[in-house]
Amino acid sequence: MTTTHHIPDLFALSEVRGPVLRPGEEGYAEAVTGFNLAALRTPDVVVVASGADDVVTAVRWASATGTPVAVQATGHGANFPVERGLLISTARMTDVRVDPEERTATIAAGAKWRDVLAASAPHGLVPLTGTSTDAGAVGYTVGGGLPVLGRTYGYACDLVRSFQVVTPEGLLRETDATHEPELFWALRGGKGNVGVVTSLVTGLVPLRTVLGGGLYYAAEHAEAVLTAWADWTRTVPEEMCSAFSMLRLPPIPQLPEPIRGGFWARVAVTWTGDPAEGEKLLEPVRSAAPVAVDWVREMPYTEVDSIFMEPQDPLPARESCSLLRELTPDAIRAFLGQVGPAVPDCPLLAAQLRHMGGALSRPARTQDAVCARDAAHFLEAVAVLGAPPDAEAVERATASLHTAMAPYATGRTMVNIHGTPGDAADRARAWTPEVHDRLRRAKRTYDPSDLLRFGHTV
């Protein structure tokens, strides 16, 4: 006997200006496919919103029909499946408006950081982007947003002035620190638990150039370089932002020839102070071992993607993270014991330790839901998922790495890079118990019927 799933009547969605798509229709496959190809997305309906009014209409329809809602802009965080329900795509909502006098940008829900940079950089202003400007600005920010320049300026959500958001009953609201402050709090670090953000206003920082790039060492020098880097991070000023990575790079043409197909230890740096002073500060790291490739240079911030060189083409990615309270010699040995040169068959593309502290450790001027301010370092693992045997090896390696680093960890994650959300206890690890309880209260207030139930929810 064959059963069919009933899709509620779509007549109310006829007011939507953007496409409304069902499975099998032209444009559906493109609309549901995000940058991360790891999770299958098969919603009953996709609304490709052209603006805030379309989002309001879609959410009201979902509320009236009891249809659960997922949201996607660029799909960099598309690490969870969407089966049935409604997917709201904000990919067409890419407007960015910069006010150079106020040093702010108004960013629509589907805009990428490179869109914001293109609008702000001519004014000598930049946003707090992550390691890839291909990522969506809004989804990144509502998850807290760990910027390349985080030690200098803090989290991306720290600079947000206001949000325009559609809450699950279908109301378009404006919220800031004084107007509906609990909603404003939950949207800064609480991810997509209380509404669908259609735009935000964020502060920009005055900056034109940075000293940035990567120092690449043969993997055999990993212990010497990581030890020197860990010692160095204890004393550098907060204008110095850096990360140590073990990289197993594939032999693909998208990567430049000197590093293509290699196994590397890399230190990536971004310095916002005087370039000559930054060069002097780098000496202990540069001299830790022979540098095979030195790409550190003064650059316009618009070239920030060249520092971490993250993939620019869609791929099925498995990502995960832990927050570390310390990086001791034992922690270094544990890390390299999982991903270093003694483990030649490790399936992880990258295992990275980012230096935290500085502005990332200070409370936001207006309280938010970010729970990573006590971390000394941030551990991230990334792999490309292949066929089932390879995927199983990735899962084993990922679990083994985080287990080995658990004695040095805070026990928490960051929601944007948490990876595939598990059960309620697993998802709760992105916040302290106190913040998680407060998010649950906000969820009961703004989404009592749990309309927004896909992804990293409370």
Coordinates of C-alpha atoms in Angstrom, one line a residue:
M1 CA 0.0 0.0 0.0
T2 CA 1.4 3.4 -1.0
T3 CA 0.8 6.4 1.3
T4 CA 1.3 10.1 0.3
H5 CA 2.1 13.0 2.5
H6 CA -0.5 15.7 2.5
I7 CA 0.8 19.2 1.6
P8 CA -1.4 22.0 2.9
D9 CA -3.1 24.2 0.4
L10 CA -0.7 26.7 -1.1
F11 CA -3.3 29.3 -2.1
A12 CA -2.3 31.7 0.7
L13 CA 1.2 31.7 -0.8
S14 CA 0.0 33.1 -4.0
E15 CA 0.8 36.6 -2.6
V16 CA 4.5 35.7 -2.5
R17 CA 6.4 37.6 -5.2
G18 CA 9.3 35.1 -5.3
P19 CA 9.0 31.5 -6.6
V20 CA 7.0 29.0 -4.6
L21 CA 8.3 25.6 -5.5
R22 CA 7.3 22.0 -4.9
P23 CA 9.5 18.9 -5.3
G24 CA 10.1 18.1 -9.0
E25 CA 9.4 21.7 -10.2
E26 CA 12.1 23.6 -12.1
G27 CA 14.3 25.5 -9.7
Y28 CA 13.4 23.3 -6.6
A29 CA 16.7 21.4 -6.6
E30 CA 18.8 24.6 -6.9
A31 CA 16.8 26.3 -4.1
V32 CA 17.2 23.5 -1.6
T33 CA 20.9 23.0 -2.3
G34 CA 23.3 25.0 -0.1
F35 CA 27.1 25.3 0.0
N36 CA 27.4 22.3 2.4
L37 CA 26.2 19.3 0.5
A38 CA 26.4 16.9 3.4
A39 CA 22.7 16.8 4.4
L40 CA 19.7 16.0 2.2
R41 CA 17.0 18.7 2.1
T42 CA 13.6 17.6 0.8
P43 CA 11.0 20.1 2.0
D44 CA 7.4 20.0 0.8
V45 CA 7.6 23.6 -0.2
V46 CA 10.3 26.2 -0.9
V47 CA 9.5 29.9 -0.8
V48 CA 12.3 31.8 -2.5
A49 CA 11.7 35.1 -0.8
S50 CA 12.2 38.4 -2.6
G51 CA 11.9 40.5 0.5
A52 CA 10.6 40.8 4.1
D53 CA 6.9 40.7 2.9
D54 CA 7.4 37.3 1.3
V55 CA 8.9 36.0 4.6
V56 CA 5.9 37.3 6.5
T57 CA 3.5 35.6 4.2
A58 CA 5.4 32.4 4.3
V59 CA 5.6 32.3 8.1
R60 CA 1.9 33.2 8.5
W61 CA 1.0 30.3 6.1
A62 CA 3.3 27.9 8.1
S63 CA 1.8 29.0 11.4
A64 CA -1.8 28.6 10.1
T65 CA -1.1 25.2 8.7
G66 CA 1.2 23.9 11.4
T67 CA 4.0 23.5 8.9
P68 CA 7.5 23.5 10.4
V69 CA 10.0 26.1 9.0
A70 CA 13.6 26.0 8.1
V71 CA 15.6 28.9 6.7
Q72 CA 18.6 29.0 4.3
A73 CA 20.6 31.8 2.8
T74 CA 24.0 30.5 1.4
G75 CA 23.7 27.0 3.0
H76 CA 27.2 27.1 4.6
G77 CA 25.6 25.8 7.8
A78 CA 23.3 23.3 6.0
N79 CA 24.6 20.4 8.1
F80 CA 21.2 19.0 9.1
P81 CA 18.5 17.4 7.0
V82 CA 15.2 19.1 6.2
E83 CA 12.5 16.5 5.6
R84 CA 9.0 17.9 4.6
G85 CA 8.0 21.2 6.0
L86 CA 8.7 24.7 4.5
L87 CA 12.1 26.0 3.5
I88 CA 12.4 29.7 3.3
S89 CA 15.3 30.7 1.0
T90 CA 16.6 34.2 1.5
A91 CA 19.3 33.8 -1.2
R92 CA 17.7 36.6 -3.3
M93 CA 17.6 39.1 -0.5
T94 CA 21.1 40.5 -1.0
D95 CA 20.7 44.3 -0.5
V96 CA 23.5 46.1 1.5
R97 CA 23.3 49.8 2.4
V98 CA 26.3 51.5 4.1
D99 CA 26.1 54.7 6.1
P100 CA 29.7 55.9 6.2
E101 CA 28.9 58.7 8.7
E102 CA 27.3 56.3 11.2
R103 CA 29.8 53.5 10.3
T104 CA 27.0 51.0 9.9
A105 CA 25.7 48.6 7.3
T106 CA 22.1 47.4 6.8
I107 CA 22.4 43.9 5.6
A108 CA 19.6 41.8 4.1
A109 CA 19.1 38.2 5.0
G110 CA 20.8 36.6 2.0
A111 CA 23.8 38.9 1.6
K112 CA 27.2 37.4 1.8
W113 CA 30.1 39.0 3.6
R114 CA 31.8 39.8 0.3
D115 CA 28.7 41.8 -0.6
V116 CA 29.1 43.8 2.6
L117 CA 32.8 44.3 2.0
A118 CA 32.2 45.5 -1.6
A119 CA 29.9 48.2 -0.2
S120 CA 31.9 49.2 2.8
A121 CA 35.6 49.0 1.8
P122 CA 35.5 52.1 -0.5
H123 CA 34.7 54.1 2.7
G124 CA 37.6 52.6 4.6
L125 CA 35.2 50.5 6.7
V126 CA 35.0 46.7 7.1
P127 CA 32.6 44.3 8.8
L128 CA 33.7 41.5 11.2
T129 CA 33.8 38.7 8.6
G130 CA 34.7 35.1 9.2
T131 CA 37.4 33.1 7.5
S132 CA 35.3 33.0 4.3
T133 CA 33.5 36.0 2.8
D134 CA 31.4 33.6 0.8
A135 CA 29.3 32.9 4.0
G136 CA 26.0 34.6 4.7
A137 CA 26.4 37.6 7.0
V138 CA 23.1 37.2 8.9
G139 CA 23.3 33.4 9.6
Y140 CA 26.9 33.8 10.8
T141 CA 26.0 36.8 13.0
V142 CA 23.0 35.3 14.8
G143 CA 25.2 32.4 15.7
G144 CA 27.6 34.8 17.4
G145 CA 30.1 35.1 14.6
L146 CA 33.8 34.4 15.3
P147 CA 35.7 36.9 13.1
V148 CA 39.1 36.8 11.7
L149 CA 39.7 40.0 13.7
G150 CA 38.0 38.7 16.8
R151 CA 40.8 39.3 19.3
T152 CA 40.9 42.9 18.2
Y153 CA 37.2 43.7 17.9
G154 CA 35.2 40.9 19.5
Y155 CA 32.3 38.8 18.1
A156 CA 30.3 39.9 15.1
C157 CA 27.1 40.0 17.1
D158 CA 28.7 42.5 19.5
L159 CA 28.5 45.2 16.8
V160 CA 24.8 44.6 15.9
R161 CA 22.6 47.6 16.4
S162 CA 19.2 46.2 15.5
F163 CA 17.4 43.4 13.7
Q164 CA 14.3 43.2 11.5
V165 CA 12.8 39.7 12.3
V166 CA 9.6 37.8 11.5
T167 CA 8.5 35.9 14.6
P168 CA 6.6 32.6 14.3
E169 CA 3.2 34.2 14.6
G170 CA 4.0 36.1 11.4
L171 CA 4.7 39.5 12.8
L172 CA 7.5 41.7 11.4
R173 CA 9.3 43.2 14.4
E174 CA 12.1 45.7 14.9
T175 CA 14.3 44.9 17.9
D176 CA 17.3 46.5 19.5
A177 CA 18.8 46.9 23.0
T178 CA 15.8 49.0 24.2
H179 CA 12.9 47.7 22.1
E180 CA 12.0 44.1 22.9
P181 CA 15.5 43.5 24.5
E182 CA 14.9 39.8 25.2
L183 CA 14.3 39.1 21.5
F184 CA 17.4 41.2 20.7
W185 CA 19.4 39.2 23.2
A186 CA 18.3 35.8 21.9
L187 CA 19.1 36.8 18.3
R188 CA 22.8 37.5 19.2
G189 CA 24.2 34.0 19.7
G190 CA 21.0 32.1 20.0
K191 CA 20.9 31.2 16.3
G192 CA 17.5 30.7 14.6
N193 CA 15.4 29.8 17.6
V194 CA 13.0 32.8 17.9
G195 CA 12.4 34.1 14.4
V196 CA 13.5 34.6 10.8
V197 CA 15.8 37.6 10.5
T198 CA 15.1 39.6 7.3
S199 CA 17.8 42.2 7.9
L200 CA 20.2 43.6 10.5
V201 CA 22.1 46.8 11.1
T202 CA 25.7 46.3 12.3
G203 CA 28.6 48.5 13.1
L204 CA 31.7 48.6 10.9
V205 CA 35.3 49.2 11.9
P206 CA 37.7 51.7 10.3
L207 CA 40.3 49.6 8.5
R208 CA 41.8 49.4 5.1
T209 CA 44.8 47.0 5.3
V210 CA 46.1 44.2 7.5
L211 CA 49.3 42.3 7.7
G212 CA 48.0 38.8 6.9
G213 CA 48.6 35.5 5.3
G214 CA 49.9 32.0 6.1
L215 CA 53.3 30.5 7.1
Y216 CA 53.5 26.9 5.8
Y217 CA 55.9 24.4 7.3
A218 CA 56.4 20.7 6.3
A219 CA 54.3 18.6 8.6
E220 CA 57.3 17.0 10.2
H221 CA 57.9 20.3 12.0
A222 CA 54.5 20.4 13.5
E223 CA 55.5 19.9 17.1
A224 CA 58.2 22.6 17.0
V225 CA 55.9 25.1 15.3
L226 CA 52.8 24.4 17.5
T227 CA 54.9 24.6 20.7
A228 CA 56.4 27.9 19.6
W229 CA 53.0 29.3 18.5
A230 CA 51.3 28.3 21.8
D231 CA 54.1 30.1 23.8
W232 CA 53.8 33.1 21.5
T233 CA 50.1 33.4 21.9
R234 CA 50.5 33.9 25.6
T235 CA 52.1 37.4 25.2
V236 CA 51.1 38.8 21.8
P237 CA 48.8 42.0 21.9
E238 CA 45.2 41.7 20.9
E239 CA 45.9 43.3 17.5
M240 CA 47.4 39.9 16.6
C241 CA 44.9 37.3 15.5
S242 CA 46.2 33.8 14.5
A243 CA 45.5 30.1 14.2
F244 CA 47.6 26.9 13.9
S245 CA 46.4 24.2 11.5
M246 CA 47.3 20.8 10.3
L247 CA 46.3 20.7 6.7
R248 CA 46.1 17.6 4.4
L249 CA 45.4 19.3 1.1
P250 CA 44.0 17.5 -1.9
P251 CA 45.8 17.8 -5.3
I252 CA 43.1 19.9 -6.9
P253 CA 43.6 22.9 -9.3
Q254 CA 41.7 25.2 -7.0
L255 CA 44.7 25.3 -4.7
P256 CA 47.9 27.2 -5.7
E257 CA 50.9 25.1 -6.8
P258 CA 53.2 25.5 -3.8
I259 CA 50.8 23.9 -1.3
R260 CA 48.6 21.7 -3.6
G261 CA 48.4 18.1 -2.4
G262 CA 50.7 18.7 0.5
F263 CA 50.6 17.9 4.2
W264 CA 51.3 21.1 6.1
A265 CA 51.6 22.8 9.5
R266 CA 50.3 26.3 9.0
V267 CA 50.2 29.5 11.1
A268 CA 47.7 32.0 9.7
V269 CA 48.0 35.5 11.0
T270 CA 46.0 38.8 10.8
W271 CA 47.6 41.8 12.4
T272 CA 45.7 45.1 12.5
G273 CA 48.6 47.3 13.8
D274 CA 51.7 48.8 12.1
P275 CA 53.0 46.2 9.5
A276 CA 56.6 46.6 10.5
E277 CA 55.8 45.9 14.2
G278 CA 53.7 42.9 13.1
E279 CA 56.7 41.5 11.1
K280 CA 58.9 41.8 14.2
L281 CA 56.3 40.1 16.4
L282 CA 56.2 37.2 14.0
E283 CA 59.9 36.4 14.4
P284 CA 59.5 33.7 17.1
V285 CA 57.0 31.8 14.9
R286 CA 59.0 32.3 11.7
S287 CA 62.2 30.9 13.3
A288 CA 60.5 27.9 15.0
A289 CA 61.3 25.7 11.9
P290 CA 62.1 26.1 8.2
V291 CA 59.3 28.0 6.4
A292 CA 58.4 26.3 3.2
V293 CA 56.0 29.0 1.9
D294 CA 55.7 32.5 3.4
W295 CA 52.6 34.3 2.2
V296 CA 52.4 36.9 4.9
R297 CA 52.1 40.4 3.4
E298 CA 50.3 43.7 3.9
M299 CA 47.0 43.4 2.0
P300 CA 43.7 45.2 1.6
Y301 CA 41.2 43.6 3.9
T302 CA 39.1 42.8 0.8
E303 CA 41.6 40.0 0.2
V304 CA 41.0 38.4 3.6
D305 CA 40.0 35.1 2.0
S306 CA 43.6 34.5 1.0
I307 CA 44.6 34.2 4.6
F308 CA 42.8 30.9 5.5
M309 CA 42.1 29.9 1.9
E310 CA 38.9 28.1 2.6
P311 CA 37.0 26.2 -0.1
Q312 CA 35.0 28.3 -2.5
D313 CA 33.1 25.5 -4.2
P314 CA 30.2 23.6 -2.6
L315 CA 31.2 20.3 -1.0
P316 CA 29.9 17.8 1.6
A317 CA 31.6 18.9 4.7
R318 CA 31.7 17.5 8.3
E319 CA 32.7 20.2 10.8
S320 CA 32.9 20.2 14.5
C321 CA 34.4 22.2 17.3
S322 CA 35.4 22.4 21.0
L323 CA 36.3 25.3 23.2
L324 CA 39.6 24.9 25.1
R325 CA 40.4 26.4 28.4
E326 CA 44.2 25.8 28.0
L327 CA 46.8 24.6 25.6
T328 CA 49.4 22.9 27.7
P329 CA 52.3 20.7 26.5
D330 CA 50.1 17.7 27.2
A331 CA 47.3 19.2 25.2
I332 CA 49.7 19.8 22.3
R333 CA 50.8 16.2 22.4
A334 CA 47.2 15.0 22.5
F335 CA 46.3 17.1 19.5
L336 CA 49.2 16.0 17.4
G337 CA 48.7 12.4 18.5
Q338 CA 45.4 12.6 16.7
V339 CA 46.1 14.7 13.6
G340 CA 49.9 15.1 13.4
P341 CA 52.6 13.5 11.2
A342 CA 52.5 10.2 13.2
V343 CA 48.9 9.6 11.9
P344 CA 49.4 9.5 8.1
D345 CA 46.0 8.1 7.4
C346 CA 44.0 10.8 9.4
P347 CA 41.0 11.6 7.1
L348 CA 40.5 15.2 8.4
L349 CA 41.2 17.9 5.8
A350 CA 42.0 20.4 8.5
A351 CA 42.4 20.5 12.3
Q352 CA 42.7 24.0 13.6
L353 CA 43.4 25.8 16.8
R354 CA 42.5 29.5 16.9
H355 CA 43.8 31.9 19.5
M356 CA 41.0 33.4 21.5
G357 CA 41.2 36.0 24.3
G358 CA 41.5 39.8 23.8
A359 CA 38.2 41.4 22.8
L360 CA 36.7 37.9 22.5
S361 CA 37.0 37.5 26.3
R362 CA 35.3 40.7 27.2
P363 CA 31.6 41.0 27.9
A364 CA 29.5 42.6 25.2
R365 CA 28.3 46.1 25.9
T366 CA 24.8 44.8 25.6
Q367 CA 24.4 41.2 27.0
D368 CA 24.1 38.5 24.4
A369 CA 23.9 34.7 24.2
V370 CA 27.5 34.0 23.3
C371 CA 29.1 31.5 25.7
A372 CA 32.7 31.3 24.4
R373 CA 34.3 34.3 26.2
D374 CA 36.1 32.1 28.7
A375 CA 37.9 30.0 26.0
A376 CA 41.7 30.4 25.4
H377 CA 41.6 28.5 22.1
F378 CA 39.0 27.2 19.7
L379 CA 39.5 23.8 18.2
E380 CA 37.9 23.1 14.8
A381 CA 37.9 19.9 12.7
V382 CA 36.8 19.8 9.0
A383 CA 36.6 16.9 6.6
V384 CA 35.1 16.2 3.3
L385 CA 32.5 13.3 3.4
G386 CA 32.9 10.7 0.8
A387 CA 31.4 7.2 0.3
P388 CA 30.1 5.4 3.5
P389 CA 33.5 3.8 4.5
D390 CA 35.2 7.2 4.2
A391 CA 32.4 8.9 6.1
E392 CA 32.7 6.4 8.9
A393 CA 36.4 7.0 9.2
V394 CA 35.8 10.7 9.4
E395 CA 33.3 10.2 12.2
R396 CA 35.8 8.0 14.1
A397 CA 38.6 10.5 13.7
T398 CA 36.4 13.5 14.7
A399 CA 35.1 11.8 17.8
S400 CA 38.6 10.6 18.7
L401 CA 40.1 14.1 18.4
H402 CA 37.5 15.7 20.6
T403 CA 37.7 12.9 23.2
A404 CA 41.5 13.3 23.3
M405 CA 41.1 17.1 23.9
A406 CA 38.3 16.8 26.4
P407 CA 40.6 17.2 29.5
Y408 CA 41.6 20.6 28.2
A409 CA 38.1 21.8 27.0
T410 CA 35.4 23.8 28.6
G411 CA 32.8 21.3 27.6
R412 CA 31.1 23.7 25.2
T413 CA 31.0 24.4 21.5
M414 CA 30.1 27.3 19.3
V415 CA 26.7 26.9 17.6
N416 CA 27.8 28.0 14.1
I417 CA 30.5 25.3 13.9
H418 CA 29.0 22.7 16.2
G419 CA 28.4 20.5 13.3
T420 CA 25.4 18.2 12.8
P421 CA 23.1 18.9 15.8
G422 CA 22.3 15.8 17.8
D423 CA 19.8 15.3 20.6
A424 CA 18.8 18.0 23.1
A425 CA 21.8 17.4 25.4
D426 CA 24.2 17.7 22.5
R427 CA 22.7 20.9 21.1
A428 CA 22.7 22.4 24.6
R429 CA 26.5 22.3 24.7
A430 CA 26.7 25.5 22.6
W431 CA 25.6 27.5 25.7
T432 CA 26.0 27.5 29.5
P433 CA 23.1 26.0 31.5
E434 CA 22.0 29.4 32.5
V435 CA 22.0 30.8 29.0
H436 CA 20.4 27.7 27.6
D437 CA 17.5 28.0 30.2
R438 CA 17.1 31.7 29.2
L439 CA 16.9 30.7 25.5
R440 CA 14.3 28.1 26.3
R441 CA 12.2 30.8 28.0
A442 CA 12.6 33.0 25.0
K443 CA 11.6 30.1 22.7
R444 CA 8.4 29.6 24.7
T445 CA 7.6 33.3 24.4
Y446 CA 8.2 33.7 20.7
D447 CA 7.8 30.2 19.3
P448 CA 5.5 28.3 21.7
S449 CA 4.4 25.9 18.9
D450 CA 8.0 25.1 18.0
L451 CA 7.5 26.2 14.4
L452 CA 11.3 26.7 14.0
R453 CA 12.3 23.1 14.9
F454 CA 15.0 22.3 12.3
G455 CA 18.7 22.6 13.0
H456 CA 20.3 23.8 16.2
T457 CA 17.2 24.4 18.3
V458 CA 16.4 24.5 22.0

